[in-house]
Backbone as JSON, one array per atom type, in Angstrom:
{
  "sequence": "MEVEDVVPSRIKKARHWVRGFVNRMGGNRVGVVAFAESSYVACPLTTDLDYVTESVEILGPMSVVNQGTDIGLGLSTALAAIERGSESPDAEAERKGLASKAIVLISDGEDHAAATAEAAAKIRKSGVKLFIVGVGTESGGPIPARDESGKLQGYKRAGGQPVVSRFDPASLERIASDATGRYWNMSQIGRAHV",
  "N": [[97.18, 79.72, 95.76], [95.04, 79.41, 97.17], [93.91, 76.97, 96.63], [92.32, 73.89, 97.65], [93.66, 71.4, 98.02], [95.09, 70.52, 100.06], [94.41, 70.31, 103.53], [93.34, 72.95, 105.56], [93.45, 74.63, 103.26], [95.93, 75.54, 100.75], [96.92, 78.07, 101.39], [96.02, 78.54, 103.99], [97.19, 76.45, 105.39], [99.85, 77.22, 104.97], [99.91, 79.74, 106.34], [99.52, 78.82, 108.99], [101.84, 77.29, 109.3], [103.71, 79.37, 109.15], [103.15, 80.88, 111.4], [104.01, 79.1, 113.49], [106.66, 78.98, 112.79], [107.61, 81.68, 112.99], [107.19, 82.15, 115.72], [109.35, 80.87, 116.77], [111.49, 82.52, 116.27], [112.38, 84.49, 117.89], [114.08, 87.48, 118.66], [115.33, 87.69, 116.25], [115.3, 89.39, 113.05], [112.64, 89.59, 110.86], [110.94, 89.55, 107.75], [108.34, 90.05, 105.22], [107.44, 89.14, 101.98], [105.13, 89.56, 99.49], [103.97, 87.92, 96.64], [102.99, 87.45, 93.23], [102.3, 87.76, 90.06], [103.47, 90.09, 90.17], [105.29, 91.81, 92.77], [105.83, 92.8, 96.33], [107.02, 94.3, 99.33], [105.48, 93.25, 102.01], [105.81, 93.32, 104.7], [108.26, 94.99, 106.28], [111.73, 94.17, 107.36], [111.8, 93.32, 110.65], [111.81, 93.14, 114.26], [109.41, 92.84, 115.52], [107.53, 90.46, 115.95], [104.87, 89.8, 116.19], [103.74, 91.78, 114.47], [104.64, 90.79, 112.1], [103.26, 88.28, 111.93], [100.64, 89.21, 111.81], [100.76, 90.58, 109.34], [101.04, 88.36, 107.62], [98.69, 87.0, 108.01], [96.74, 88.61, 106.8], [97.2, 88.5, 104.13], [96.25, 87.51, 100.95], [94.57, 86.21, 97.85], [93.96, 88.54, 96.53], [95.84, 90.24, 97.39], [98.01, 90.87, 95.81], [97.95, 92.71, 92.9], [98.44, 91.9, 90.2], [97.79, 88.83, 88.78], [98.98, 85.48, 88.52], [102.15, 83.8, 88.44], [105.34, 84.61, 89.52], [107.98, 83.43, 90.64], [110.72, 84.02, 90.66], [110.74, 86.86, 90.56], [109.6, 87.37, 93.12], [111.66, 86.22, 94.77], [113.76, 87.93, 94.07], [112.79, 90.38, 95.0], [112.68, 89.85, 97.72], [115.52, 89.36, 98.28], [116.48, 91.93, 97.63], [115.19, 93.44, 99.57], [116.37, 92.4, 101.85], [119.0, 93.22, 101.45], [118.66, 95.98, 101.46], [117.53, 96.5, 104.04], [119.03, 95.24, 105.87], [121.09, 95.11, 108.72], [124.6, 95.63, 109.35], [125.93, 92.52, 110.35], [127.23, 91.73, 113.5], [130.61, 91.39, 113.52], [132.08, 89.47, 114.91], [130.09, 87.57, 115.73], [129.33, 86.79, 113.17], [131.68, 85.43, 112.32], [131.63, 83.27, 114.06], [129.54, 81.93, 113.01], [127.06, 82.56, 113.9], [125.51, 84.59, 112.94], [123.35, 85.19, 110.21], [121.83, 85.45, 107.08], [118.64, 84.94, 105.58], [116.29, 83.52, 103.2], [113.05, 82.49, 103.25], [111.08, 80.57, 101.23], [107.77, 80.01, 100.54], [105.81, 78.01, 98.67], [103.77, 76.63, 95.96], [105.13, 75.86, 93.81], [104.34, 76.38, 91.19], [105.16, 78.28, 88.43], [105.11, 81.0, 86.31], [106.94, 82.48, 84.91], [110.33, 83.21, 83.59], [112.47, 83.98, 85.06], [113.47, 82.81, 87.34], [115.77, 81.06, 87.72], [117.88, 82.85, 87.4], [117.35, 84.63, 89.53], [117.84, 82.73, 91.67], [120.56, 82.21, 91.28], [121.58, 84.79, 91.9], [120.97, 84.86, 94.62], [122.55, 82.76, 95.52], [125.15, 83.77, 94.99], [125.16, 86.03, 96.7], [125.32, 85.04, 99.3], [123.24, 84.73, 100.98], [121.08, 82.53, 102.52], [118.86, 80.12, 101.21], [115.81, 78.73, 101.93], [113.3, 76.49, 101.06], [109.83, 75.78, 101.25], [107.55, 73.69, 100.28], [104.08, 73.5, 99.33], [101.18, 71.69, 98.89], [99.53, 69.35, 96.66], [100.53, 66.84, 94.24], [98.48, 66.07, 92.54], [96.8, 68.22, 92.7], [94.27, 70.79, 92.49], [91.13, 72.46, 91.78], [90.98, 76.06, 91.31], [89.53, 78.1, 93.59], [86.9, 80.49, 93.27], [85.92, 83.3, 94.85], [83.72, 85.54, 96.53], [83.69, 88.97, 97.8], [83.22, 88.62, 100.57], [84.23, 86.16, 100.99], [82.73, 83.96, 100.34], [82.32, 80.94, 98.6], [82.02, 81.11, 95.04], [82.28, 79.43, 92.93], [84.44, 78.05, 90.56], [87.63, 79.02, 89.12], [87.77, 79.28, 85.61], [88.84, 78.13, 82.34], [88.44, 78.09, 78.98], [86.02, 76.84, 79.46], [86.52, 74.86, 81.28], [87.43, 73.93, 84.67], [90.17, 75.62, 86.08], [93.1, 73.94, 87.06], [95.33, 73.91, 89.63], [98.43, 72.74, 90.19], [100.74, 71.13, 92.45], [104.28, 71.6, 92.24], [106.89, 69.95, 93.0], [109.43, 69.39, 91.92], [110.18, 71.64, 90.54], [110.63, 73.35, 92.73], [112.63, 72.05, 93.97], [114.69, 72.25, 92.16], [115.04, 75.13, 92.13], [116.01, 75.4, 94.71], [118.36, 73.93, 94.55], [119.76, 75.43, 92.53], [120.26, 77.69, 94.06], [121.89, 76.81, 95.95], [120.46, 75.99, 98.17], [118.0, 74.69, 100.47], [115.27, 72.28, 100.42], [112.01, 71.52, 101.49], [109.04, 69.48, 101.93], [106.06, 70.65, 102.94], [103.85, 69.16, 103.72], [104.98, 66.78, 104.56], [106.66, 67.48, 106.61], [105.39, 69.21, 108.34], [106.07, 71.26, 110.68], [108.77, 72.5, 109.82], [112.22, 72.61, 110.87], [114.02, 75.06, 109.97]],
  "CA": [[97.45, 79.25, 97.15], [93.72, 79.13, 97.83], [93.43, 75.64, 96.29], [92.04, 73.1, 98.81], [94.16, 70.04, 97.85], [95.55, 70.24, 101.4], [93.44, 70.76, 104.51], [92.06, 73.37, 104.93], [93.79, 75.06, 101.95], [97.41, 75.79, 100.73], [97.27, 79.37, 102.01], [95.8, 78.47, 105.44], [98.23, 75.58, 105.87], [101.16, 78.05, 105.03], [99.83, 80.64, 107.46], [99.7, 78.06, 110.19], [103.29, 76.92, 109.43], [104.45, 80.59, 109.32], [102.93, 81.28, 112.81], [104.92, 78.31, 114.24], [108.06, 79.35, 112.51], [107.89, 82.99, 113.52], [107.27, 82.02, 117.12], [110.68, 80.37, 117.13], [112.42, 83.52, 115.69], [112.6, 85.65, 118.82], [115.42, 88.2, 118.6], [115.7, 87.85, 114.8], [114.52, 90.32, 112.22], [111.87, 88.85, 109.83], [110.13, 90.32, 106.83], [107.41, 89.23, 104.43], [107.26, 89.59, 100.62], [104.08, 88.88, 98.84], [104.19, 87.93, 95.16], [102.21, 86.62, 92.24], [103.08, 88.14, 88.82], [104.27, 91.27, 90.67], [105.64, 91.57, 94.24], [106.07, 93.91, 97.07], [107.33, 93.94, 100.7], [104.31, 93.32, 102.76], [106.31, 93.59, 106.04], [109.75, 95.14, 106.2], [112.46, 93.5, 108.35], [111.43, 93.83, 111.96], [111.85, 92.2, 115.38], [108.15, 92.83, 116.04], [106.99, 89.23, 115.24], [103.36, 89.98, 116.09], [103.42, 92.42, 113.2], [104.98, 89.84, 110.97], [102.17, 87.31, 111.88], [99.53, 89.9, 111.37], [100.92, 90.83, 107.91], [100.87, 87.21, 106.88], [97.27, 86.67, 108.18], [95.87, 89.39, 105.87], [97.65, 88.15, 102.69], [95.27, 86.65, 100.19], [94.82, 86.19, 96.5], [93.77, 89.9, 96.0], [96.85, 91.15, 97.99], [98.84, 91.28, 94.7], [97.07, 93.03, 91.83], [98.68, 91.11, 88.92], [97.75, 87.48, 89.07], [100.01, 84.62, 87.85], [103.19, 83.48, 89.4], [106.7, 84.83, 89.16], [108.79, 83.15, 91.75], [111.96, 84.8, 90.53], [110.56, 88.27, 91.02], [109.41, 87.32, 94.6], [112.9, 85.99, 95.32], [114.54, 89.11, 93.84], [112.25, 91.42, 95.93], [113.15, 89.49, 99.06], [116.96, 89.63, 98.31], [116.66, 93.43, 97.68], [114.71, 93.9, 100.99], [117.41, 92.05, 102.87], [120.23, 94.04, 101.24], [118.39, 97.42, 101.86], [117.17, 96.57, 105.38], [119.84, 94.46, 106.84], [122.21, 95.81, 109.42], [125.78, 94.8, 109.21], [125.99, 91.76, 111.52], [128.35, 91.71, 114.36], [131.72, 90.59, 112.88], [132.38, 88.28, 115.87], [128.98, 86.68, 115.51], [129.39, 86.21, 111.79], [132.91, 84.51, 112.3], [131.22, 82.12, 114.82], [128.43, 81.32, 112.42], [125.81, 82.89, 114.66], [124.71, 85.59, 112.26], [123.17, 84.79, 108.89], [120.66, 86.06, 106.39], [118.03, 83.75, 104.91], [115.03, 83.72, 102.63], [112.22, 81.26, 103.26], [110.08, 80.69, 100.21], [106.69, 78.97, 100.63], [105.25, 77.99, 97.35], [103.27, 75.38, 95.37], [106.01, 75.58, 92.77], [103.93, 76.91, 89.86], [105.87, 79.53, 88.09], [104.71, 81.35, 84.95], [107.9, 83.28, 84.39], [111.51, 82.52, 83.43], [113.61, 84.6, 85.77], [113.72, 82.16, 88.65], [117.15, 80.54, 87.86], [118.69, 83.98, 87.48], [117.24, 85.03, 90.94], [118.46, 81.84, 92.5], [121.97, 82.46, 91.13], [121.91, 86.0, 92.68], [120.97, 84.53, 96.09], [123.74, 81.95, 95.85], [126.29, 84.75, 94.99], [125.06, 87.05, 97.79], [125.65, 84.41, 100.49], [122.0, 84.6, 101.63], [120.6, 81.13, 102.54], [117.52, 79.93, 100.64], [115.06, 77.54, 102.39], [112.02, 76.4, 100.39], [108.92, 74.9, 101.86], [106.48, 73.44, 99.24], [102.76, 73.12, 99.94], [100.16, 71.29, 97.84], [99.58, 67.91, 96.23], [100.68, 66.83, 92.77], [97.16, 65.94, 91.82], [96.28, 69.52, 92.66], [92.89, 71.02, 92.68], [90.61, 73.63, 91.1], [91.16, 77.31, 91.98], [88.17, 78.67, 94.0], [86.54, 81.87, 92.92], [85.18, 83.72, 96.05], [83.24, 87.03, 96.58], [84.45, 89.82, 98.86], [83.06, 88.14, 101.91], [84.91, 84.92, 101.1], [81.81, 82.92, 99.93], [82.62, 80.26, 97.21], [81.14, 81.4, 93.98], [82.6, 78.45, 91.92], [85.9, 77.79, 90.33], [88.15, 79.72, 87.96], [87.6, 78.47, 84.39], [89.5, 78.55, 81.09], [87.92, 77.2, 77.98], [84.87, 76.06, 79.96], [86.96, 73.82, 82.2], [88.07, 74.54, 85.87], [91.59, 75.71, 86.13], [93.61, 73.21, 88.19], [96.68, 74.26, 90.12], [99.21, 71.53, 90.65], [102.03, 71.32, 93.13], [105.44, 71.21, 91.41], [108.01, 69.99, 93.9], [110.55, 69.28, 91.13], [110.58, 73.03, 90.27], [111.11, 73.95, 93.88], [113.96, 71.33, 94.33], [115.59, 72.87, 91.23], [115.37, 76.35, 92.6], [116.83, 75.26, 95.89], [119.73, 73.52, 94.07], [120.35, 76.54, 91.85], [120.7, 78.7, 95.01], [122.59, 76.03, 96.99], [119.6, 75.98, 99.34], [117.38, 73.36, 100.98], [113.85, 72.14, 100.17], [111.14, 70.53, 102.29], [107.63, 69.41, 101.53], [105.35, 71.09, 104.16], [102.99, 68.13, 104.04], [105.78, 65.76, 105.18], [107.44, 67.94, 107.77], [104.54, 69.97, 109.22], [106.77, 72.46, 111.09], [110.19, 72.22, 109.58], [113.15, 73.42, 111.57], [114.95, 75.55, 109.05]],
  "C": [[96.09, 78.96, 97.84], [93.15, 77.7, 97.53], [93.4, 74.71, 97.65], [92.51, 71.65, 98.73], [94.78, 69.58, 99.1], [94.58, 70.82, 102.38], [93.96, 71.71, 105.43], [92.24, 73.97, 103.5], [95.32, 75.28, 101.94], [97.68, 77.04, 101.62], [97.08, 79.22, 103.6], [96.78, 77.54, 106.06], [99.62, 76.41, 105.98], [101.13, 79.02, 106.17], [100.07, 80.0, 108.79], [101.18, 77.65, 110.35], [104.07, 78.18, 109.75], [104.4, 81.02, 110.83], [103.93, 80.46, 113.71], [106.3, 78.68, 114.11], [108.41, 80.65, 113.12], [107.96, 82.84, 114.99], [108.55, 81.52, 117.68], [111.81, 81.32, 116.78], [112.71, 84.6, 116.64], [113.93, 86.24, 118.7], [115.9, 88.39, 117.18], [114.76, 88.87, 114.11], [113.9, 89.4, 111.11], [111.09, 89.84, 109.03], [109.24, 89.42, 105.94], [107.31, 89.96, 103.08], [106.12, 88.78, 100.03], [104.24, 88.89, 97.35], [103.2, 87.07, 94.41], [102.94, 86.93, 90.95], [103.82, 89.45, 89.12], [104.53, 90.95, 92.16], [105.86, 92.83, 94.96], [106.44, 93.46, 98.55], [106.13, 94.3, 101.55], [104.62, 93.66, 104.26], [107.8, 93.8, 105.98], [110.39, 94.4, 107.4], [112.18, 94.12, 109.68], [111.6, 92.73, 113.13], [110.39, 92.1, 116.04], [107.35, 91.66, 115.35], [105.42, 89.16, 115.25], [102.98, 90.65, 114.84], [103.65, 91.53, 112.0], [103.78, 88.86, 110.8], [101.0, 87.98, 111.3], [99.59, 90.31, 109.82], [100.68, 89.56, 107.13], [99.42, 86.79, 106.82], [96.37, 87.47, 107.18], [96.16, 89.24, 104.47], [96.6, 87.2, 102.11], [95.49, 86.79, 98.67], [94.62, 87.61, 95.91], [94.89, 90.86, 96.62], [97.84, 91.66, 96.91], [97.99, 91.46, 93.51], [97.24, 92.06, 90.61], [98.78, 89.63, 89.24], [98.73, 86.67, 88.16], [101.03, 84.28, 88.83], [104.55, 83.74, 88.82], [107.58, 84.71, 90.34], [110.1, 83.95, 91.82], [111.84, 86.19, 91.03], [110.29, 88.3, 92.55], [110.75, 87.14, 95.29], [113.82, 87.33, 95.2], [114.07, 90.26, 94.75], [112.75, 91.09, 97.33], [114.61, 89.74, 99.25], [117.23, 91.16, 98.43], [116.22, 93.97, 99.0], [115.79, 93.58, 102.02], [118.67, 92.99, 102.72], [119.93, 95.47, 101.67], [118.18, 97.45, 103.39], [118.04, 95.89, 106.4], [120.87, 95.4, 107.47], [123.44, 95.03, 109.36], [125.91, 93.93, 110.49], [127.3, 91.92, 112.28], [129.44, 90.8, 113.7], [132.01, 89.35, 113.67], [131.35, 87.14, 115.69], [128.92, 86.01, 114.13], [130.59, 85.21, 111.75], [132.49, 83.24, 113.01], [130.1, 81.36, 114.18], [127.13, 81.54, 113.12], [124.98, 83.88, 113.93], [124.6, 85.13, 110.78], [121.94, 85.51, 108.4], [119.96, 84.89, 105.57], [116.62, 84.31, 104.25], [114.22, 82.42, 102.79], [111.1, 81.46, 102.28], [109.11, 79.58, 100.46], [105.91, 79.12, 99.38], [104.61, 76.63, 96.98], [104.14, 75.07, 94.22], [105.58, 75.94, 91.37], [104.61, 78.18, 89.64], [105.57, 79.84, 86.58], [105.8, 82.34, 84.4], [109.24, 82.59, 84.33], [112.71, 83.07, 84.13], [114.04, 83.92, 87.03], [115.19, 81.62, 88.8], [118.12, 81.76, 88.06], [118.59, 84.57, 89.01], [117.94, 84.06, 91.86], [119.98, 81.96, 92.5], [122.43, 83.69, 91.94], [121.93, 85.66, 94.13], [122.18, 83.77, 96.46], [124.95, 82.89, 95.95], [126.29, 85.6, 96.28], [125.43, 86.35, 99.16], [124.42, 84.24, 101.38], [121.46, 83.16, 101.49], [119.16, 81.11, 101.95], [116.88, 78.64, 101.18], [113.67, 77.54, 101.72], [111.16, 75.4, 100.99], [107.73, 74.81, 100.86], [105.18, 73.04, 99.92], [101.84, 72.88, 98.72], [100.32, 69.76, 97.59], [99.8, 67.84, 94.69], [99.49, 66.6, 91.95], [96.53, 67.32, 91.67], [94.77, 69.66, 92.88], [92.39, 72.25, 91.93], [90.86, 74.84, 91.92], [89.82, 77.92, 92.39], [88.02, 80.15, 93.6], [85.59, 82.3, 94.03], [84.76, 85.16, 95.87], [84.04, 87.74, 97.67], [84.32, 89.28, 100.25], [83.67, 86.72, 102.1], [83.98, 83.6, 100.74], [82.24, 82.28, 98.56], [81.51, 80.57, 96.17], [81.21, 80.29, 92.83], [84.06, 78.36, 91.86], [86.29, 78.53, 89.16], [88.1, 78.76, 86.74], [88.36, 79.05, 83.25], [89.02, 77.54, 80.08], [86.8, 76.38, 78.46], [85.22, 75.06, 81.03], [87.6, 74.55, 83.47], [89.57, 74.58, 85.64], [92.18, 74.97, 87.26], [95.05, 73.6, 88.42], [97.31, 73.0, 90.73], [100.5, 71.9, 91.32], [103.14, 70.81, 92.27], [106.7, 71.08, 92.28], [109.38, 69.86, 93.12], [111.05, 70.76, 90.82], [111.23, 73.61, 91.54], [112.44, 73.38, 94.29], [115.01, 72.0, 93.35], [115.99, 74.25, 91.63], [116.23, 76.35, 93.88], [118.23, 74.8, 95.49], [120.39, 74.7, 93.43], [120.96, 77.6, 92.82], [121.61, 78.08, 96.12], [121.78, 76.14, 98.33], [119.07, 74.64, 99.68], [115.86, 73.42, 100.69], [113.22, 71.14, 101.05], [109.79, 70.61, 101.78], [106.93, 69.67, 102.88], [104.43, 69.92, 104.61], [103.7, 66.95, 104.8], [106.4, 66.18, 106.45], [106.55, 68.66, 108.78], [105.19, 71.28, 109.59], [108.17, 72.24, 110.99], [111.06, 73.17, 110.39], [114.28, 73.78, 110.48], [115.89, 76.62, 109.64]]
}
């Protein structure tokens, strides 16, 4: 997510989008899951939206120890957090369609694991809505390597060549379809109304 194929970078654009999204969530409980090859709840479900925003601001490439990408694990962690932390919605509000549970996935679509379809199927069965917001460009860009202070030291390499991260919207569209969810491209919508 540190790739700079969108201005200023995928992660900074995602943080900006999240701030706008969270600002419209007053009265709702929101949580944050960080994931790469492993995942954890970075912010449990809360109505303290300032805390949610602060939690997102401190997330970075070193927030998750195991690098790589396992979108399915991130989705499973989010679903489990909703199931553990959700209060039973008011039955009347649920009947009127005013109460719902949703996961918003922000990703570049790169996925190095095979459990994503299974996680999407669990989300579909649970009745939780899945909204996916993709960030990046299909041409992608090299993955920056930075020191502790954030200074660019070069780019990650494999076999002497820079590692290029590419945006994979087709993967995100497939996940949304598997979960009977919806997909948007952040570059096209800026601040989607999900």
